[in-house]
Amino acid sequence: MKIHKTLLHTAIALSVVGLATPALAQIEEIVVTARKSEENLQQTPVAVTALTRDTLIAAGVTQMADITRTTPTLTVANGAAGGPGTLVMAIRGQSKNEANSATDPAVAIYVNGVNYARITSANFALFDVAQAEVLRGPQGTLFGRNTTGGALNVTTVQPGEEFGGDLTAGVGNFGSRRFEGGVDFPITDELALRVAGKYETNDGAFDNETTGNSYRELEKGWGARATLNWTPIDLPITLSLTADKSEFEDNGNPLTVIGINDNLMPFGPAFGTVGQFFAANGYDYNDFVYGNSDFDQTWGDPDTGMSLMDDPYDIGRMSGVSATLDWDIGEWHLKSITARRNNFMTNSLDIDGTPLRLLSFYSVYDQTQVSQELQLSRSWDKLDFIGGAFYFKEDGDERSVSDVFGFSGLVPTGLNLADIRSKSKAVFGQINYHFTEKLRATAGYRYTWDDRGITAKARSGFTLNPDGSIASFVGSQKFDESFSYPAWVLGLDYQVNDDMFVYVKTSNASTAGGFNTRPVVPGKESYDPEEATDVEVGIKLDSFDGRLRTNVALFAIETEDMQRIRSDVINNRTSQATQNAGDARTYGIEFEGILAPWEGTELKAAVVYLDSEYKSGTYLDKAIVGGQEVEYDRSDELMSNVPELTYTLSASQAVQLGVGTLTGYLSYSYTDDKPYSQRTAEPGFSAEQLKDLDFLNKVLTIPGHGLWSGRLTLDIHNGISVALWGQNLTDKEYFTHAFEQYQSVGFGVRSPGMPRTYGVDLRYQF
């Protein structure tokens, strides 16, 4: 309560300052493309949060994971084994925690209409963004599969008709340096080019007490984009060509040890306990556990002798080209989006976070995709129509080499190696019918056909080169399967008056089925599509002459064959795989409010409450008890990556000075306890196993935490602005992800979030 009162007092103080400029204000109207056409946010029957360019800059959003600070309905996890570049997003309880190249996310990412299919390297740098829209709830009809939670729709700044642009240079603590900008070049009356880019580095924020290095050191991170728009005077078309490339290279995630299972005997009495293993190497395992060591310390040191595994790293590269054609053909409008993209990521980490050789790995993910979407739309007197077709094809490969207690030849180094292929085709159509000027109905349908396959290699053996790279492998298995599924939406909306808009809808979407690239329990090689169906009621209200905006959505979601992660020990090797966990239901309410009491003052609040659980008797698993296979129910487990309560509060105040405008921005974002991959006691568990199980479930639950951020900007009349900014202003110790092998290898770790960061930005607009 103390934090909430502090923010309230701050907001009141900012409002009082605003009394010096008593002119009445109005909240900005925002246009969104949540339904593949331009609509006023307050007249769109979709729960969507729209973040303008100014909002993104004020909130310090520089990468995808930062968006959660402004949009509590979107929760983000990055870290643990996936590395800083891997992004796991969740909306309304729909999420995937697996970076597997053949497993799809529940929240789709679109940039300028192009789908970014893989979550590896998805936490890419955001730059030159015009607007970001977070679409909440199933979006299967217009955005396709893998939108059971929603979609993140990003648009970049388009070329202007006159020469101009903006350039930003920034420095901060931990040696951070950042340069960003975009420039418009009008070539002719019909051709315009915009070139934008970003470059940043830092020295790392976490000390490795074993090696003397720093973690989260960004050695380089850059991105570039060129957009060429052709708008011929004599033709009703617009052609936009875009090419982009980005790359980052850092030394991976720090890991905080939460617990060591000292009594575990992973390989029987002949090996001894994990605690004895630490003692035999001259260590007290308690020295590495959080609480006995500082939050910003980490201790990992693989020491395998393989260069590809002994120097932690996280490297990502993305590139792509796209062509978007808008063509007015009489009363019809045709839109074509053609794209090709490549996504490459490789990372290595000592995942146990200790100086001992418990578990370390390196992975490589390489994916290429091509996509084509055609949209055809038209409006009649009372009818609006949009329909089209979509094609997607991808190929890739995944390699993952792991070292588990890899000494004296006791346990062979593990290898996962697979080629991935998939094709997806879909047709869709959606109509809006206007019964009256105020009452409108929506109906849409989509059907998708997927062909998916993998070739799993090295199932019968392998050899490695001295650096840890793959020398040869023996044996492979080929898996192919086809899936097909519908998606639909039905809804009614009503414009009560100029200020109130209400809607009710039901929609459906699916996440694609697929295969596990890693070793799994027999019978779990593949998994079925996940299907989500929701019912949503919403109200969007502007009041007090446009100075107060309150948008509320209430919803219920039924999910069938939910896809979740399963951890197992296969042939003395740890493995994670996707399985169909059962059915679930989620109830929730989302509130977004904006108050602009005076010119220059804006107060915002966004609150999300979720109640999510498995349906009893649907999440069944099997265990071996006394040599017999026994089925048991896991439906009481907490849903992964679903905090019960999240919210953000912010206040901004602009004051006119002689030299320009001084704007202060302060925000607080809170995320409740967030569980990951919870476990249920198997039949026949001993008291000691139950104790261990209780502990690991605590390890896998990220404690709730709140973070302050702020920015003070002086905009000078000549186009120059100077900003002081800070993130995690109170230097809060918090975590972003969790990973455990407590009952197989003997440890549980979490990924620590960034400590307090601050700096200054200098921006020039011309």
Short mmCIF file of N, CA and C in Angstrom, two decimals, residues 30-42 44 48-50 131 133 153 540:
data_model
loop_
_atom_site.label_atom_id
_atom_site.label_comp_id
_atom_site.label_asym_id
_atom_site.label_seq_id
_atom_site.Cartn_x
_atom_site.Cartn_y
_atom_site.Cartn_z
N ILE A 30 -6.53 7.60 -31.39
CA ILE A 30 -5.54 6.69 -31.96
C ILE A 30 -6.21 5.81 -33.01
N VAL A 31 -5.56 5.65 -34.13
CA VAL A 31 -6.03 4.76 -35.18
C VAL A 31 -5.26 3.45 -35.10
N VAL A 32 -5.96 2.32 -35.13
CA VAL A 32 -5.34 1.00 -35.03
C VAL A 32 -5.70 0.18 -36.26
N THR A 33 -4.94 -0.90 -36.46
CA THR A 33 -5.20 -1.82 -37.58
C THR A 33 -5.44 -3.22 -37.04
N ALA A 34 -6.13 -3.32 -35.90
CA ALA A 34 -6.35 -4.60 -35.25
C ALA A 34 -7.20 -5.54 -36.10
N ARG A 35 -7.97 -4.99 -37.05
CA ARG A 35 -8.79 -5.84 -37.92
C ARG A 35 -8.38 -5.68 -39.38
N LYS A 36 -7.08 -5.44 -39.59
CA LYS A 36 -6.49 -5.34 -40.93
C LYS A 36 -7.06 -4.18 -41.74
N SER A 37 -7.65 -3.20 -41.05
CA SER A 37 -8.09 -1.96 -41.68
C SER A 37 -8.00 -0.86 -40.62
N GLU A 38 -7.92 0.38 -41.05
CA GLU A 38 -7.75 1.47 -40.12
C GLU A 38 -9.08 1.81 -39.44
N GLU A 39 -9.07 1.82 -38.09
CA GLU A 39 -10.25 2.13 -37.31
C GLU A 39 -9.85 2.93 -36.09
N ASN A 40 -10.76 3.76 -35.62
CA ASN A 40 -10.56 4.46 -34.36
C ASN A 40 -10.51 3.45 -33.23
N LEU A 41 -9.51 3.58 -32.35
CA LEU A 41 -9.35 2.64 -31.24
C LEU A 41 -10.63 2.49 -30.44
N GLN A 42 -11.34 3.61 -30.22
CA GLN A 42 -12.53 3.59 -29.37
C GLN A 42 -13.76 3.06 -30.09
N THR A 44 -13.38 0.12 -32.11
CA THR A 44 -12.92 -1.18 -32.59
C THR A 44 -13.35 -2.26 -31.59
N VAL A 48 -7.59 -4.03 -27.41
CA VAL A 48 -6.27 -3.73 -27.98
C VAL A 48 -5.67 -2.55 -27.23
N THR A 49 -4.39 -2.66 -26.91
CA THR A 49 -3.63 -1.56 -26.33
C THR A 49 -2.73 -1.00 -27.42
N ALA A 50 -2.86 0.29 -27.68
CA ALA A 50 -2.07 0.94 -28.72
C ALA A 50 -1.03 1.84 -28.08
N GLN A 131 4.19 2.65 -34.17
CA GLN A 131 3.14 2.24 -33.23
C GLN A 131 3.25 0.74 -32.97
N GLU A 133 0.81 -2.36 -31.30
CA GLU A 133 -0.53 -2.72 -30.84
C GLU A 133 -0.50 -4.11 -30.23
N ASN A 153 1.36 -6.41 -32.87
CA ASN A 153 1.37 -5.86 -34.21
C ASN A 153 2.18 -4.56 -34.21
N LYS A 540 -16.03 0.74 -24.14
CA LYS A 540 -15.04 1.78 -24.35
C LYS A 540 -15.76 3.12 -24.19
#
